[in-house]
Coordinates of C-alpha atoms and ligand atoms in Angstrom, one line a residue:
X18 CA -27.7 -10.2 139.9
X19 CA -27.5 -9.6 136.2
X20 CA -30.2 -11.6 134.3
X21 CA -30.4 -9.8 131.0
X22 CA -28.2 -8.1 128.4
X23 CA -29.0 -5.0 126.4
X24 CA -27.0 -4.6 123.2
X25 CA -26.4 -1.5 121.2
X26 CA -26.3 -2.3 117.4
X27 CA -23.9 -0.1 115.5
X28 CA -20.3 -0.7 116.8
X29 CA -21.3 -3.6 119.1
X30 CA -23.0 -6.2 116.8
X31 CA -22.1 -4.8 113.4
X32 CA -19.9 -2.0 112.2
X33 CA -22.4 0.2 110.4
X34 CA -20.6 3.4 111.4
X35 CA -18.5 3.2 108.2
X36 CA -21.8 3.2 106.1
X37 CA -23.2 6.1 108.1
X38 CA -19.9 7.9 107.3
X39 CA -20.3 7.3 103.6
X40 CA -23.9 8.6 103.6
X41 CA -23.3 11.7 105.9
X42 CA -20.2 12.6 104.0
X43 CA -22.1 12.5 100.7
X44 CA -24.8 14.8 102.2
X45 CA -22.2 17.2 103.8
X46 CA -20.3 17.5 100.5
X47 CA -23.6 18.3 98.6
X48 CA -24.2 21.0 101.2
X49 CA -20.6 22.3 101.1
X50 CA -19.8 21.2 104.7
X51 CA -16.5 19.5 105.6
X52 CA -17.1 16.2 107.3
X53 CA -14.3 13.8 108.3
X54 CA -13.8 10.7 110.5
X55 CA -13.4 12.9 113.6
X56 CA -16.9 14.4 113.1
X57 CA -18.3 10.9 112.3
X58 CA -17.0 9.6 115.7
X59 CA -19.1 12.2 117.5
X60 CA -22.2 10.9 115.8
X61 CA -21.9 7.4 117.2
X62 CA -25.1 6.5 119.1
X63 CA -26.7 9.8 118.2
X64 CA -30.1 9.8 116.4
X65 CA -30.5 10.7 112.8
X66 CA -32.2 14.0 113.5
X67 CA -29.7 15.0 116.2
X68 CA -26.8 14.0 113.8
X69 CA -28.1 16.3 111.1
X70 CA -28.5 19.1 113.6
X71 CA -24.8 18.7 114.6
X72 CA -23.6 18.6 111.1
X73 CA -25.5 21.8 110.2
X74 CA -24.1 23.5 113.3
X75 CA -20.6 22.5 112.4
X76 CA -21.2 23.9 108.9
X77 CA -23.0 27.0 110.2
X78 CA -25.8 26.3 107.9
X79 CA -29.5 26.9 108.6
X80 CA -32.2 24.8 106.8
X81 CA -35.9 24.9 106.8
X82 CA -37.8 22.0 108.4
X83 CA -38.7 20.7 104.9
X84 CA -35.1 20.9 103.8
X85 CA -34.0 19.0 106.9
X86 CA -36.6 16.3 106.1
X87 CA -35.4 16.1 102.6
X88 CA -31.7 15.6 103.6
X89 CA -32.5 13.1 106.3
X90 CA -34.4 11.0 103.8
X91 CA -31.7 11.4 101.2
X92 CA -29.0 10.4 103.7
X93 CA -31.0 7.4 104.7
X94 CA -31.4 6.3 101.1
X95 CA -27.6 6.5 100.6
X96 CA -27.1 4.6 103.8
X97 CA -29.6 1.9 102.8
X98 CA -27.8 1.4 99.5
X99 CA -24.7 0.4 101.6
X100 CA -26.7 -1.7 104.0
X101 CA -28.2 -3.6 101.1
X102 CA -24.8 -5.2 100.5
X103 CA -24.2 -6.6 104.1
X104 CA -24.5 -10.2 105.3
X105 CA -23.6 -12.3 108.3
X106 CA -19.8 -11.9 107.6
X107 CA -20.2 -8.3 108.9
X108 CA -21.2 -9.4 112.4
X109 CA -18.4 -8.3 114.7
X110 CA -16.1 -11.1 116.1
X111 CA -17.4 -13.3 118.9
X112 CA -20.9 -11.6 119.0
X113 CA -22.9 -14.5 117.5
X114 CA -21.2 -17.0 119.8
X115 CA -21.9 -14.8 122.9
X116 CA -25.6 -14.4 122.0
X117 CA -25.9 -18.2 121.5
X118 CA -24.3 -19.0 124.8
X119 CA -26.2 -16.3 126.7
X120 CA -29.5 -17.8 125.5
X121 CA -28.4 -21.3 126.5
X122 CA -27.4 -20.0 129.9
X123 CA -30.8 -18.4 130.4
X124 CA -30.1 -14.7 130.0
X125 CA -32.7 -12.5 128.4
X126 CA -31.5 -10.4 125.5
X127 CA -32.7 -7.1 124.1
X128 CA -31.5 -4.6 121.5
X129 CA -31.2 -0.9 122.5
X130 CA -30.3 1.0 119.4
X131 CA -30.9 4.6 118.2
X132 CA -31.3 3.3 114.6
X133 CA -34.6 3.2 112.7
X134 CA -33.0 0.6 110.5
X135 CA -32.2 -1.9 113.2
X136 CA -34.6 -4.7 112.2
X137 CA -33.6 -4.9 108.5
X138 CA -29.9 -4.9 109.6
X139 CA -30.5 -7.7 112.1
X140 CA -32.4 -9.6 109.4
X141 CA -29.6 -9.2 106.9
X142 CA -26.9 -10.5 109.3
X143 CA -29.3 -13.3 110.5
X144 CA -29.5 -12.3 114.1
X145 CA -33.1 -11.0 114.5
X146 CA -34.2 -14.2 116.3
X147 CA -31.4 -13.9 118.9
X148 CA -33.4 -11.1 120.6
X149 CA -36.3 -11.4 123.0
X150 CA -37.1 -7.7 122.5
X151 CA -36.1 -4.9 120.1
X152 CA -36.0 -1.3 121.2
X153 CA -34.8 1.0 118.4
X154 CA -35.3 4.5 116.9
X155 CA -38.8 3.6 115.7
X156 CA -39.9 3.0 119.3
X157 CA -38.1 5.7 121.3
X158 CA -37.5 9.3 120.4
X159 CA -35.0 10.5 123.0
X160 CA -31.4 10.2 121.8
X161 CA -28.7 8.7 124.0
X162 CA -27.4 9.8 126.6
X163 CA -31.1 9.8 127.6
X164 CA -31.5 6.3 129.1
X165 CA -35.0 5.7 127.6
X166 CA -33.9 3.1 125.0
X167 CA -32.3 0.9 127.7
X168 CA -35.0 1.5 130.3
X169 CA -37.6 0.4 127.7
X170 CA -35.4 -2.7 126.9
X171 CA -35.3 -3.7 130.6
X172 CA -39.0 -3.2 130.9
X173 CA -39.8 -5.4 127.9
X174 CA -37.5 -8.1 129.3
X175 CA -39.4 -7.9 132.6
X176 CA -36.2 -7.0 134.5
X177 CA -35.2 -4.2 136.8
X178 CA -32.5 -1.9 135.3
X179 CA -29.9 -3.1 137.8
X180 CA -30.5 -6.7 136.6
X181 CA -29.3 -5.6 133.1
X182 CA -25.9 -5.3 131.6
X183 CA -25.5 -2.9 128.6
X184 CA -22.9 -3.3 125.8
X185 CA -22.0 0.0 124.1
X186 CA -19.4 1.5 121.8
X187 CA -20.3 5.1 122.2
X188 CA -19.6 7.5 125.0
X189 CA -23.3 8.7 124.8
X190 CA -24.4 5.1 125.2
X191 CA -22.3 4.4 128.2
X192 CA -23.7 7.6 129.8
X193 CA -27.2 6.4 128.9
X194 CA -26.7 3.1 130.6
X195 CA -25.4 4.7 133.7
X196 CA -28.2 7.3 133.8
X197 CA -30.6 4.3 133.7
X198 CA -28.8 2.6 136.6
X199 CA -27.3 -0.2 134.6
X200 CA -23.8 -1.6 134.5
X201 CA -22.0 -1.2 131.1
X202 CA -19.3 -2.9 129.1
X203 CA -17.6 -0.6 126.7
X204 CA -16.4 -1.8 123.3
X205 CA -13.6 0.2 121.9
X206 CA -11.3 3.0 123.1
X207 CA -10.8 3.1 127.0
X208 CA -10.0 6.8 126.7
X209 CA -13.5 7.4 125.3
X210 CA -15.4 4.8 127.3
X211 CA -13.4 5.1 130.6
X212 CA -16.5 5.4 132.7
X213 CA -17.8 1.9 131.7
X214 CA -17.4 -1.0 134.2
X215 CA -15.0 -2.6 131.9
X216 CA -13.7 -1.9 128.3
X217 CA -13.0 -4.6 125.8
X218 CA -11.9 -4.7 122.2
X219 CA -14.2 -7.5 121.1
X220 CA -16.5 -10.3 122.3
X221 CA -13.6 -12.7 121.7
X222 CA -12.3 -11.6 125.1
X223 CA -15.5 -12.6 126.9
X224 CA -16.6 -16.0 125.4
X225 CA -18.6 -17.0 128.4
X226 CA -21.5 -14.7 129.5
X227 CA -22.0 -16.3 132.9
X228 CA -18.2 -15.9 133.7
X229 CA -18.4 -12.3 132.6
X230 CA -21.4 -11.6 134.9
X231 CA -19.6 -13.5 137.8
X232 CA -16.6 -11.3 137.4
X233 CA -18.4 -8.0 137.7
Ligands
B16_305 P1 -30.5 5.5 111.6 P2 -26.6 2.6 117.6 C1 -26.9 4.6 115.9 O1 -26.9 3.3 116.1 C2 -25.6 5.0 115.1 O2 -24.5 4.9 116.0 C3 -25.7 6.5 114.7 O3 -24.6 6.9 114.0 C4 -27.0 6.7 113.9 O4 -27.1 8.1 113.5 C5 -28.2 6.2 114.7 O5 -28.1 4.9 115.1 C6 -29.5 6.4 113.9 O6 -29.4 5.5 112.8 O7 -30.2 6.7 110.7 O8 -30.3 4.1 111.0 O9 -31.9 5.6 112.2 O10 -25.2 2.8 117.9 O11 -27.6 3.3 118.6 O12 -27.0 1.2 117.3
MG306 MG1 -23.2 2.1 118.8

């Protein structure tokens, strides 16, 4: 019986992928590496350090540990410049309503994101208080598809993994949920998220959390 929800952040609660794109592209261009939307897609749900490693591999570039630290810091500064502008209007459709209703219906709610910027982003969009627990890139080190981020979320909610339902927009995140023994709702392209229990385009399709759980 599902008693709790674990939410990914980027692509589920707010579309920050477009800002990661701006910042990674700026870095890639400075390093002479081509970086387009196709590459950005492959970084969804992937940690900052792992994302940098992938971009360097694509560009066949080797950097020292100090240079890598420098570029990760620089990329994050550019990303934060974008994030500084966001507000509640950037929350994806139907999410705030779903979170409200889930709380009223007695579900426990945690965040399970790879981002180290999760708390300031939730503050900016006014949803920090909607979560009973936050597990983010400052807490866990293993990148999805490792299930650590979701297992820690379930633990903090005091629930068994099988009592949790994950919401994810990235293939690596769906894999992480399944590796942790949790059911998963995918948000986005069914071709990419086909192994999820169900794939939706937005929370508008599932306005009632209890009905969703009963339908699984
Ligand atoms: P940061 P999620 C992920 O968020 C993003 O999808 C991914 O593109 C990003 O590299 C990662 O967070 C780390 O973000 O640089 O802010 O620590 O989808 O797991 O909520
Ligand atoms: Mg995501």
